[in-house]
Coordinates of C-alpha atoms in Angstrom, one line a residue:
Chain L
X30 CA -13.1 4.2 -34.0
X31 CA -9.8 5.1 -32.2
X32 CA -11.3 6.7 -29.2
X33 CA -8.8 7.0 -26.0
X34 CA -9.1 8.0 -22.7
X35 CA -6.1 10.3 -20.9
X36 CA -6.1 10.8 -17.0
X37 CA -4.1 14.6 -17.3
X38 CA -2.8 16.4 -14.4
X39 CA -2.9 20.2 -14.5
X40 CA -1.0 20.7 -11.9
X41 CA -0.7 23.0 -9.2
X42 CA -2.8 25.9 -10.9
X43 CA -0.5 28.0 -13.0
X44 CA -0.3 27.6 -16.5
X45 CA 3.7 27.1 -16.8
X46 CA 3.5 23.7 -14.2
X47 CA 1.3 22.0 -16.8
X48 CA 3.6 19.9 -18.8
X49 CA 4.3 19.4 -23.0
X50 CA 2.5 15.7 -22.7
X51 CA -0.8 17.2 -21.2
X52 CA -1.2 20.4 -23.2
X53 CA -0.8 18.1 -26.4
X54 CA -3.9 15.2 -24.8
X55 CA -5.3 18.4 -24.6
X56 CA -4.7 19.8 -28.1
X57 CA -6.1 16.8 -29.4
X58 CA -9.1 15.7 -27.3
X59 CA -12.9 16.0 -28.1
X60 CA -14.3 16.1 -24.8
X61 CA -13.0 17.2 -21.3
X62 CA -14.4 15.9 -18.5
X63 CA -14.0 16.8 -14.7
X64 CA -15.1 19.0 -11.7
X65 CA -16.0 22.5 -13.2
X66 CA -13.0 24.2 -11.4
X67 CA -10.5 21.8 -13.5
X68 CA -12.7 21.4 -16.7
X69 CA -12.8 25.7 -16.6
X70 CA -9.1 26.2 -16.8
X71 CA -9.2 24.4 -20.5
X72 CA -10.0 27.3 -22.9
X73 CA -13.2 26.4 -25.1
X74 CA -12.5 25.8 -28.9
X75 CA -14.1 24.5 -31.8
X76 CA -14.5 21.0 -31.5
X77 CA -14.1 20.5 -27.6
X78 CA -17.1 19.4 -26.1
X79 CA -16.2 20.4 -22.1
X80 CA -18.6 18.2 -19.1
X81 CA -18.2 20.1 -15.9
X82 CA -19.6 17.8 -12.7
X83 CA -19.6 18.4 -9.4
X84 CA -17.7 17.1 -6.7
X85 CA -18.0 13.8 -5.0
X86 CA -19.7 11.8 -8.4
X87 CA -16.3 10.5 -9.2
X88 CA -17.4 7.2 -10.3
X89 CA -20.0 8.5 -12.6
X90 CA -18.3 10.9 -13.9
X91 CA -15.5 8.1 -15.1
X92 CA -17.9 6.0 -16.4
X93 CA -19.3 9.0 -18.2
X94 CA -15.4 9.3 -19.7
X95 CA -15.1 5.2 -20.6
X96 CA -18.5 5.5 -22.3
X97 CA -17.5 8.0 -24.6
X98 CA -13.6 7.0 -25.0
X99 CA -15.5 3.5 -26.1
X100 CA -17.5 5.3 -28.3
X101 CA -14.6 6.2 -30.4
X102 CA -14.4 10.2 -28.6
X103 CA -10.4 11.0 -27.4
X104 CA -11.4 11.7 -23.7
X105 CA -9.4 13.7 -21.1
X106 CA -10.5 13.6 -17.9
X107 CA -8.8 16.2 -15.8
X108 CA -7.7 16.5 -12.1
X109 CA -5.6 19.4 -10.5
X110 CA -1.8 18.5 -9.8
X111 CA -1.3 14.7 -10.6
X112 CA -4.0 12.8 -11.4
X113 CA -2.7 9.7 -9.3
X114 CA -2.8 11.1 -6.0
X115 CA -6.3 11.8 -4.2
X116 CA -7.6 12.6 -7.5
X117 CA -9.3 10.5 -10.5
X118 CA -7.1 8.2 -11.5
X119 CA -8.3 5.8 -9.1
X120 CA -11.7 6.2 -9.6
X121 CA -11.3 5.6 -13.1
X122 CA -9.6 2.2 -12.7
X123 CA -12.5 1.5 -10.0
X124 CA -15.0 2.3 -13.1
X125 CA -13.1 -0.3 -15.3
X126 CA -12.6 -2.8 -13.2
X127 CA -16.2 -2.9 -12.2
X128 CA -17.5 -2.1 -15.8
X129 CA -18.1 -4.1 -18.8
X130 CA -14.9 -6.3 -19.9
X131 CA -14.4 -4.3 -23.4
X132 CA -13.4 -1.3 -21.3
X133 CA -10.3 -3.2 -20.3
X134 CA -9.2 -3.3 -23.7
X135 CA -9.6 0.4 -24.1
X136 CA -6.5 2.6 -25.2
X137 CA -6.2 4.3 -21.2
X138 CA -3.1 6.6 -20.5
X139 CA -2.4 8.4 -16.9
X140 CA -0.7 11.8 -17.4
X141 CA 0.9 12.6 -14.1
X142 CA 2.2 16.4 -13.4
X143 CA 3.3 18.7 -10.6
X144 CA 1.3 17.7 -7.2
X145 CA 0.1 20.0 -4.5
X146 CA 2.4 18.7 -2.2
X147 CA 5.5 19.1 -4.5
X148 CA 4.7 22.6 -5.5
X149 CA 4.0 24.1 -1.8
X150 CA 7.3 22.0 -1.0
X151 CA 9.2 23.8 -3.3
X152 CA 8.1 27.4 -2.4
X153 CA 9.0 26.4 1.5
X154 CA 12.3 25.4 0.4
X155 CA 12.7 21.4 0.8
X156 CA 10.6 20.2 3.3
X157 CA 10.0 17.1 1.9
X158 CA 13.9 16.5 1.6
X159 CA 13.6 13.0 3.3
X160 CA 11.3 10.5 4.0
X161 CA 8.0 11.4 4.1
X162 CA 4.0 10.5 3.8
X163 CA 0.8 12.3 2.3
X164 CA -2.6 11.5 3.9
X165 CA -5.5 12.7 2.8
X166 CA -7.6 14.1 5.7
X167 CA -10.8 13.9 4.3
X168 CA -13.0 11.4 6.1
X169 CA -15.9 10.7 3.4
X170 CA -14.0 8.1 1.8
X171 CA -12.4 6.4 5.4
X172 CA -13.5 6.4 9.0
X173 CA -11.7 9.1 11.1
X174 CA -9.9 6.0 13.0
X175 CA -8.1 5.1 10.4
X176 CA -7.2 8.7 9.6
X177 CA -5.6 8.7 13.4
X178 CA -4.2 5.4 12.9
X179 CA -2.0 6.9 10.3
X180 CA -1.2 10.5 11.7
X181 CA 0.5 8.3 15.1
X182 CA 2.5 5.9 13.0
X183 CA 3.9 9.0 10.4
X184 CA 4.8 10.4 13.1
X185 CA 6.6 7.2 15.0
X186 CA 8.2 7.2 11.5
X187 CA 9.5 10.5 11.9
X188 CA 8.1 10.9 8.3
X189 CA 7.5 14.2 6.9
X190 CA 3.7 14.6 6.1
X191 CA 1.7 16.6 3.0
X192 CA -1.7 16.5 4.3
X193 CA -4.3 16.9 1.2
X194 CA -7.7 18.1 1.8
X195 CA -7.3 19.0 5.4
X196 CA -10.5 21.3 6.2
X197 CA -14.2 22.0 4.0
X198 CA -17.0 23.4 5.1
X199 CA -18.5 20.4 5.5
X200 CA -16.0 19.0 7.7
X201 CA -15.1 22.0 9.6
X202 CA -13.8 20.2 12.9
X203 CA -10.8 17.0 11.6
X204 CA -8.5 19.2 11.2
X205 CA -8.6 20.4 15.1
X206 CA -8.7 17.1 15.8
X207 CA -5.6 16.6 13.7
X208 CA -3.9 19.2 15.4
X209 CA -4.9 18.0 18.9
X210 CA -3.1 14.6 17.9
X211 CA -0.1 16.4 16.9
X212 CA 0.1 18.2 20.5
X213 CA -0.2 14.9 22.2
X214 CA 3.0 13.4 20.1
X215 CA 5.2 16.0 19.1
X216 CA 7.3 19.0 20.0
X217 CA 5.4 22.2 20.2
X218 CA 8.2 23.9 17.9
X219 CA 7.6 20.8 15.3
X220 CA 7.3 23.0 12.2
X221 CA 4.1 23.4 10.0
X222 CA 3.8 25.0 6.5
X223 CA 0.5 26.3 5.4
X224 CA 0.3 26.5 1.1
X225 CA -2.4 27.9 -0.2
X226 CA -3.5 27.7 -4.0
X227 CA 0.5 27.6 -4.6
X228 CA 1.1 29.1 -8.0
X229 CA -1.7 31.0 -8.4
X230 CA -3.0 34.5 -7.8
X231 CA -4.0 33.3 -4.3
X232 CA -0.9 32.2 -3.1
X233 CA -0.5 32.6 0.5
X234 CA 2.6 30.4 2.4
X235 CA 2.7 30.3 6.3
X236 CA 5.5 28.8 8.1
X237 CA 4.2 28.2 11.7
X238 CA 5.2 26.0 14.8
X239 CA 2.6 23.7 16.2
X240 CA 2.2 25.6 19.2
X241 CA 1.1 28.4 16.7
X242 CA -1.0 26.0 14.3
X243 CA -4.7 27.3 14.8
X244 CA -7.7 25.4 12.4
X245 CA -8.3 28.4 10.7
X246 CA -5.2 28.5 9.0
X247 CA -6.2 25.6 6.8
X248 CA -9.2 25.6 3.8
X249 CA -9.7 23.1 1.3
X250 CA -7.1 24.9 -1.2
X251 CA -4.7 24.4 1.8
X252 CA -2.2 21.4 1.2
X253 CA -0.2 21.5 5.3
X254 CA 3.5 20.5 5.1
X255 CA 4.3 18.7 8.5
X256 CA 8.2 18.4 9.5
X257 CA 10.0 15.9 10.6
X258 CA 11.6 16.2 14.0
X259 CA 14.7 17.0 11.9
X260 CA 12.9 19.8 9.9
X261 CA 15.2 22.9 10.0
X262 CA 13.6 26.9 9.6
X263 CA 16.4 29.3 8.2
X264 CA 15.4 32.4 9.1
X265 CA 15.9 35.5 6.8
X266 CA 14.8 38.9 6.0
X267 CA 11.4 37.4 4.4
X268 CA 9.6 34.1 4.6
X269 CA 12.4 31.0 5.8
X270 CA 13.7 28.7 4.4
X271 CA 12.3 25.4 5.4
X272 CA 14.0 22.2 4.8
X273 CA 14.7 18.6 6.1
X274 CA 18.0 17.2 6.0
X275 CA 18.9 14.2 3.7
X276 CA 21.3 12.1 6.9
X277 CA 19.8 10.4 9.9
X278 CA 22.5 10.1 12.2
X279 CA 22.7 6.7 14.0
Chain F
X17 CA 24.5 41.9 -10.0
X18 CA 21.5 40.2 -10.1
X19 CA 22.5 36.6 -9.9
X20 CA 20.0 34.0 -8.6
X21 CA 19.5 30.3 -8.1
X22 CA 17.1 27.7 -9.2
X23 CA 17.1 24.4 -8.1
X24 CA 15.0 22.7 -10.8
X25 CA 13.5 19.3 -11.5
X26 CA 13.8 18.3 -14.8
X27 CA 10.9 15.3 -14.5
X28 CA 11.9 11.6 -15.1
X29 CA 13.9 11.5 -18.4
X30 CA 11.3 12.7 -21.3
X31 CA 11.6 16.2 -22.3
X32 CA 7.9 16.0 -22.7
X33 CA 7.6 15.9 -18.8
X34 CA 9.7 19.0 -18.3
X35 CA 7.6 22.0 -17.0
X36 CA 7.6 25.6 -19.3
X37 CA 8.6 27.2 -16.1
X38 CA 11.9 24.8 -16.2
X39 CA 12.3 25.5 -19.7
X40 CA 12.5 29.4 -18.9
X41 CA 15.2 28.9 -16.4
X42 CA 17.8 26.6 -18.1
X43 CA 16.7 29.7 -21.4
X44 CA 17.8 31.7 -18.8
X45 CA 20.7 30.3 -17.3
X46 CA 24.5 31.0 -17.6
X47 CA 25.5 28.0 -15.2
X48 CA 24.1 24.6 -15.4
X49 CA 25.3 22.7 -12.0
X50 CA 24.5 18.8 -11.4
X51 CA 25.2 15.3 -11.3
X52 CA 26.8 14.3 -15.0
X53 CA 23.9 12.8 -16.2
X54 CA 21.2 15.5 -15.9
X55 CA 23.7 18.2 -16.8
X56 CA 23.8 16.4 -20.2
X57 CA 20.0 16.4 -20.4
X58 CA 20.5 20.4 -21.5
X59 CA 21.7 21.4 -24.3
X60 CA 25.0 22.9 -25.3
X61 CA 24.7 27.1 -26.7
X62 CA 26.9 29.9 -26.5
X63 CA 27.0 31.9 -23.0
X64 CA 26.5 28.7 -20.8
X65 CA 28.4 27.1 -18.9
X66 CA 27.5 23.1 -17.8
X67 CA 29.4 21.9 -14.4
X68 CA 29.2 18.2 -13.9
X69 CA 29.7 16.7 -11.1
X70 CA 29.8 13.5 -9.7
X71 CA 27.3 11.3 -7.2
X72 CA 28.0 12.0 -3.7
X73 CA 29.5 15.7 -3.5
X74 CA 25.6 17.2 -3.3
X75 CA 27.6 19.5 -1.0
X76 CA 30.3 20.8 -2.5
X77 CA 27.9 21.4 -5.9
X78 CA 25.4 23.3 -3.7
X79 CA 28.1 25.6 -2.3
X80 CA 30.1 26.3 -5.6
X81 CA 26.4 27.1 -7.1
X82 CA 25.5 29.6 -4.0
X83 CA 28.8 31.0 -4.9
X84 CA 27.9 31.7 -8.7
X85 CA 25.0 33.5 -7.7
X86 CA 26.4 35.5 -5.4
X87 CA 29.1 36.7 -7.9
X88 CA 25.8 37.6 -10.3
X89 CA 25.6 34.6 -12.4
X90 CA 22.4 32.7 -13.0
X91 CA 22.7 29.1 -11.7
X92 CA 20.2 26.5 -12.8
X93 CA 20.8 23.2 -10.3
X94 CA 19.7 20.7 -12.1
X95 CA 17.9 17.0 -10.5
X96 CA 15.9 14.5 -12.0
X97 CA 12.5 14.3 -10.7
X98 CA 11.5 17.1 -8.8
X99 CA 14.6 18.4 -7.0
X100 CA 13.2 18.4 -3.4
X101 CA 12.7 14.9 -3.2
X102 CA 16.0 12.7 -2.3
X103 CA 17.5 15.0 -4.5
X104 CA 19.2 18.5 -4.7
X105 CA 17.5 21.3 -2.7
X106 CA 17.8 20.0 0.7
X107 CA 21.6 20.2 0.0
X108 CA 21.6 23.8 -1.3
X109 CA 19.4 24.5 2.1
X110 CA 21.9 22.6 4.0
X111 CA 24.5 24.5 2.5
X112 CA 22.4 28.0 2.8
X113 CA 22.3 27.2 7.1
X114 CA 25.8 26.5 7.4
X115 CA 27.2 29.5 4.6
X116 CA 28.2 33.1 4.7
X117 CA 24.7 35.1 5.8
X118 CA 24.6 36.7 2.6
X119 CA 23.6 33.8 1.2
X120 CA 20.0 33.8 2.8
X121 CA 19.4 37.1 0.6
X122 CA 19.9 35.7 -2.4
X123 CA 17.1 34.6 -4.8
X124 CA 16.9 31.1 -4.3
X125 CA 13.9 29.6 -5.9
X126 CA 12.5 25.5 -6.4
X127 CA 11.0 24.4 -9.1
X128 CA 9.1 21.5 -8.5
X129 CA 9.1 18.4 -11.1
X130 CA 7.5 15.4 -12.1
X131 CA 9.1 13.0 -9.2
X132 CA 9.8 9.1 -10.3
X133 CA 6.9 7.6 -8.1
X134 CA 4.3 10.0 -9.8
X135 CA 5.4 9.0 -13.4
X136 CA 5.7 5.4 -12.2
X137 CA 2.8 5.0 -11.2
X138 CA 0.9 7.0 -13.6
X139 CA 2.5 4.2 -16.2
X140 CA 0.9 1.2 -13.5
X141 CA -2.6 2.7 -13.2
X142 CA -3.4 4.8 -9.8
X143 CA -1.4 2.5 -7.3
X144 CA -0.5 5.2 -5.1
X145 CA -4.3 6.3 -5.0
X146 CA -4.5 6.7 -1.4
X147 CA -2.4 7.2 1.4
X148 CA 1.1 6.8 0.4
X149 CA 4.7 7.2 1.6
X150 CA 8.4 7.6 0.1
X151 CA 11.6 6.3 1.5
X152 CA 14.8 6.1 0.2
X153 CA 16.4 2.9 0.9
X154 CA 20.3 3.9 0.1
X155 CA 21.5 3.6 3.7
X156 CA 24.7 6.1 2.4
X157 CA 23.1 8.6 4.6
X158 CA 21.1 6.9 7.3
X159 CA 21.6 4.0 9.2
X160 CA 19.5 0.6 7.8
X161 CA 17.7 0.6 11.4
X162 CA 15.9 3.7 10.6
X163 CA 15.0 2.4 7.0
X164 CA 13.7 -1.2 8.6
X165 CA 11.9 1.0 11.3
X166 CA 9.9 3.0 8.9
X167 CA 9.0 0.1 6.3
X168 CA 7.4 -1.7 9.3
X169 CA 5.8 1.2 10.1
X170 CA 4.2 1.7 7.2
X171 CA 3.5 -1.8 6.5
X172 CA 1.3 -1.2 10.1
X173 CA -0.3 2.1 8.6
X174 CA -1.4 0.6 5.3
X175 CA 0.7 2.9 3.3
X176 CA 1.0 2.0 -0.5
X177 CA 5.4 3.1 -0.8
X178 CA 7.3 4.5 -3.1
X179 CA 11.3 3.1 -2.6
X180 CA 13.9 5.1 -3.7
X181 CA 17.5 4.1 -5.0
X182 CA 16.3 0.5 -3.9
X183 CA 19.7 -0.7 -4.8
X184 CA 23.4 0.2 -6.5
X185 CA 26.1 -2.1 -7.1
X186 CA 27.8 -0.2 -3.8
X187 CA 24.9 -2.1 -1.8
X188 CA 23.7 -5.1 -3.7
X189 CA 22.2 -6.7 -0.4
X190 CA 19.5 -3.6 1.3
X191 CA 17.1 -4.6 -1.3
X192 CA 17.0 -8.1 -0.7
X193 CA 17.2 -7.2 3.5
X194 CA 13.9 -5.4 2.4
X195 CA 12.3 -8.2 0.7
X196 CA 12.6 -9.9 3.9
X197 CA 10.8 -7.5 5.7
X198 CA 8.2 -7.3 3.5
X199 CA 7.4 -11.6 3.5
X200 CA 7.7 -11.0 6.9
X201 CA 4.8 -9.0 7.7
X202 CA 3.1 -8.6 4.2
X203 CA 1.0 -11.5 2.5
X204 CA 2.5 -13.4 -0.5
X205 CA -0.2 -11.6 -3.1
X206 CA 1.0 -7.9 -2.2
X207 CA 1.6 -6.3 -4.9
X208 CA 4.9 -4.8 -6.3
X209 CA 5.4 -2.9 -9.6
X210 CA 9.0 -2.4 -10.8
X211 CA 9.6 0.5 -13.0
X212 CA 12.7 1.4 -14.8
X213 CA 13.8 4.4 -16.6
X214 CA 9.6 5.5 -17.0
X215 CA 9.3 8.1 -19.8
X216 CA 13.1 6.9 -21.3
X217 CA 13.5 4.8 -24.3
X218 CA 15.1 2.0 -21.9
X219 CA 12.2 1.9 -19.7
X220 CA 10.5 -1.3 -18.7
X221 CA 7.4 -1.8 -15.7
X222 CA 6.9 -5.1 -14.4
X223 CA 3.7 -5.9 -11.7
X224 CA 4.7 -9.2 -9.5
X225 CA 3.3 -10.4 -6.3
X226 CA 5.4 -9.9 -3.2
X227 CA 6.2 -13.9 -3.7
X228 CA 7.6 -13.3 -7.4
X229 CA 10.1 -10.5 -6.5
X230 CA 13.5 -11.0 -6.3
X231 CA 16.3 -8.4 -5.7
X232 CA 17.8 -8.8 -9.6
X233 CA 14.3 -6.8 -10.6
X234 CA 15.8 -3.1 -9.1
X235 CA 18.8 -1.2 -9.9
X236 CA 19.4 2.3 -9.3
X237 CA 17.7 3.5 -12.8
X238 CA 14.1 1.6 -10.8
X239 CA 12.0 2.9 -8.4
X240 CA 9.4 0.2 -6.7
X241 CA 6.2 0.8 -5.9
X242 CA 4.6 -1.6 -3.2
X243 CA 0.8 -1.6 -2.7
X244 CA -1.2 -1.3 0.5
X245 CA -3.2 -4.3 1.4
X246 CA -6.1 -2.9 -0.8
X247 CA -3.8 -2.7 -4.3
X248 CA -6.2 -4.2 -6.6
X249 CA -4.8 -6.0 -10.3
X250 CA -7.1 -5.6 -13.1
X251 CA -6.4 -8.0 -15.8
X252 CA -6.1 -7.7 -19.1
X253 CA -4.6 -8.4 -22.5
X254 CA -1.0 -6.6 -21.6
X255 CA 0.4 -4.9 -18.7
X256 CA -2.5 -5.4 -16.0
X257 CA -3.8 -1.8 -14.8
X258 CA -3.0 -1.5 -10.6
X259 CA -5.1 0.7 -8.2
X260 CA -5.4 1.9 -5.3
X261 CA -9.2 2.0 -4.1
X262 CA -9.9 5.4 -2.5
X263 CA -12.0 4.5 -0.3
X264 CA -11.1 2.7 3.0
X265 CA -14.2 0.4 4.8
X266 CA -14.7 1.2 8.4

């Protein structure tokens, strides 16, 4: 019995952002676990049992992972970019703290790799240069309040924001509101960066100014870059450069 | 001529961490630019060349570099962590704005990396499971009033942090001025993890409260993660695991 449980982030989407540490968890695991999209981009093999869930049954879908990991199974759940940030490493930890005390002493390793935010950053240029924040705009798991809370102090901050999650199908109308916040405290040429499914097939990038922002421009595959007021667009033939500057000046 | 720049992140320290698509580039490369340390990180061969440069000219290195690839060659700039945060492509896009035009026609490209806090905190558990920020305390490039703004700031928005460079032996005292903040509007349990050199043979992670810390437990090799008021410790026989709930109560 030398079961283990790994927390792997695939990253971004693209097969050359996954890095050496999770391809090996991955090499040697039994069982994947994770929502299907996730669980789908590990390729079947002899040996591998794969557990697609849907979204939103986090928690069970952890303790599924801890069961089997005690069990003596090497377990990888799987979350897109790194599995630390909106993803299921938290849930997992929620599982053990909640669940019985011998999955304390269980052999649990977080993998973290390339997040959303860091790979749209990168394709925009360096928007994310300085200070910044990520918020995760979906409201199942907080109350819209506290949502807005946030957005008004990033942006007394002067942080840079990633926004995760920004716009379902189920929630078709926070990120209007989001944008109707942003009018009331910012510039209308404060710059926004719409990266979708960075690294894959999909890829779109759209560098915008607020007074251009529209809800549509956002899905949930979106992550949205806010600047800074410092946030500089270098225009060129092409799509611009985006960056923020590493000085504040006094 | 078909020179180009990358400006890649080569992950915390571990070459286990280090993306295939970063691989491909330094492969690739006949210039390695960067700050001694990381240019070290790749290995010596025949037909490359590795310029090391010290901290503090980010500027001049992102200029020569431009200027390699304009002249054909194929520049690799090289950071720790992923390269667009506190580290080297804001520079080169600094550089790009105030350079020759031809400069904005060249191929620049980012390759985003594992960054410190993501590595960090994968080592600690999930604490940077929910809404989270990063700011660089060095005040070499901004004034401390701008750094003590946005901590209290984001002490008000419930932000788990991530701090940056929390403290060299050029400013011994801006992580102790910190500290201060923090008792002063944070209670004595808040959490703090100190990790140092994650994914290195030298690294160490140590989870205090807020009333444990003391400035000796950051140097520049650390980055410190601070919890929001809803960090949760989960005990156990070794390093505790630390979360961040996802969920926020109304």
């Amino acid at each position: 019995m030398s079961g283990w449980l790994v927390i792997a982030g695939l990253g971004p989407g693209n097969e050359q952002l996954v890095t050496p540490e999770v391809s090996v968890a991955l090499r040697d695991a039994t069982d994947i676990v994770g929502y299907i999209p996730y669980v789908r981009r590990v390729a079947p093999r002899v040996g591998l049992t794969r557990h697609e869930s849907d979204n939103r049954v986090e928690l069970d879908r952890a303790r599924n992972a801890l069961e089997m990991a005690a069990a003596g199974q090497r377990v990888v759940v799987v979350s897109s970019g790194d599995p630390g940030v909106f993803a299921m490493a938290s849930a997992v930890f929620e599982a053990v703290e909640a669940g019985p005390p011998h999955w304390r002493d269980l052999d649990i390793r977080v993998l973290p790799g390339v997040t959303a935010m860091l790979a749209a950053a990168a394709r925009a240029g360096a928007p994310l240069g300085h200070d910044f924040c990520a918020i995760n705009l979906s409201d199942n798991l907080k109350p819209w309040q506290v949502i807005e809370k946030r957005l008004r102090l990033a942006v007394e901050a002067d942080f840079a924001m990633a926004l995760y999650n920004p716009r379902s199908s189920a929630r078709p109308e926070g990120f209007g509101r989001m944008l109707h916040i942003l009018h009331d405290i910012c510039e209308p040429k404060r710059v926004l960066i719409f990266a979708r499914a960075v690294s894959t097939p999909e890829e779109t990038l759209r560098v915008v100014s607020l007074a251009e922002a529209t809800p549509e421009m956002a899905d949930m595959r979106t992550v949205v870059l806010v600047g800074s007021s410092a946030t500089r667009v270098v225009s060129r033939a092409g799509s611009p450069f985006v960056y923020t500057p590493r000085s504040v000046l006094a």
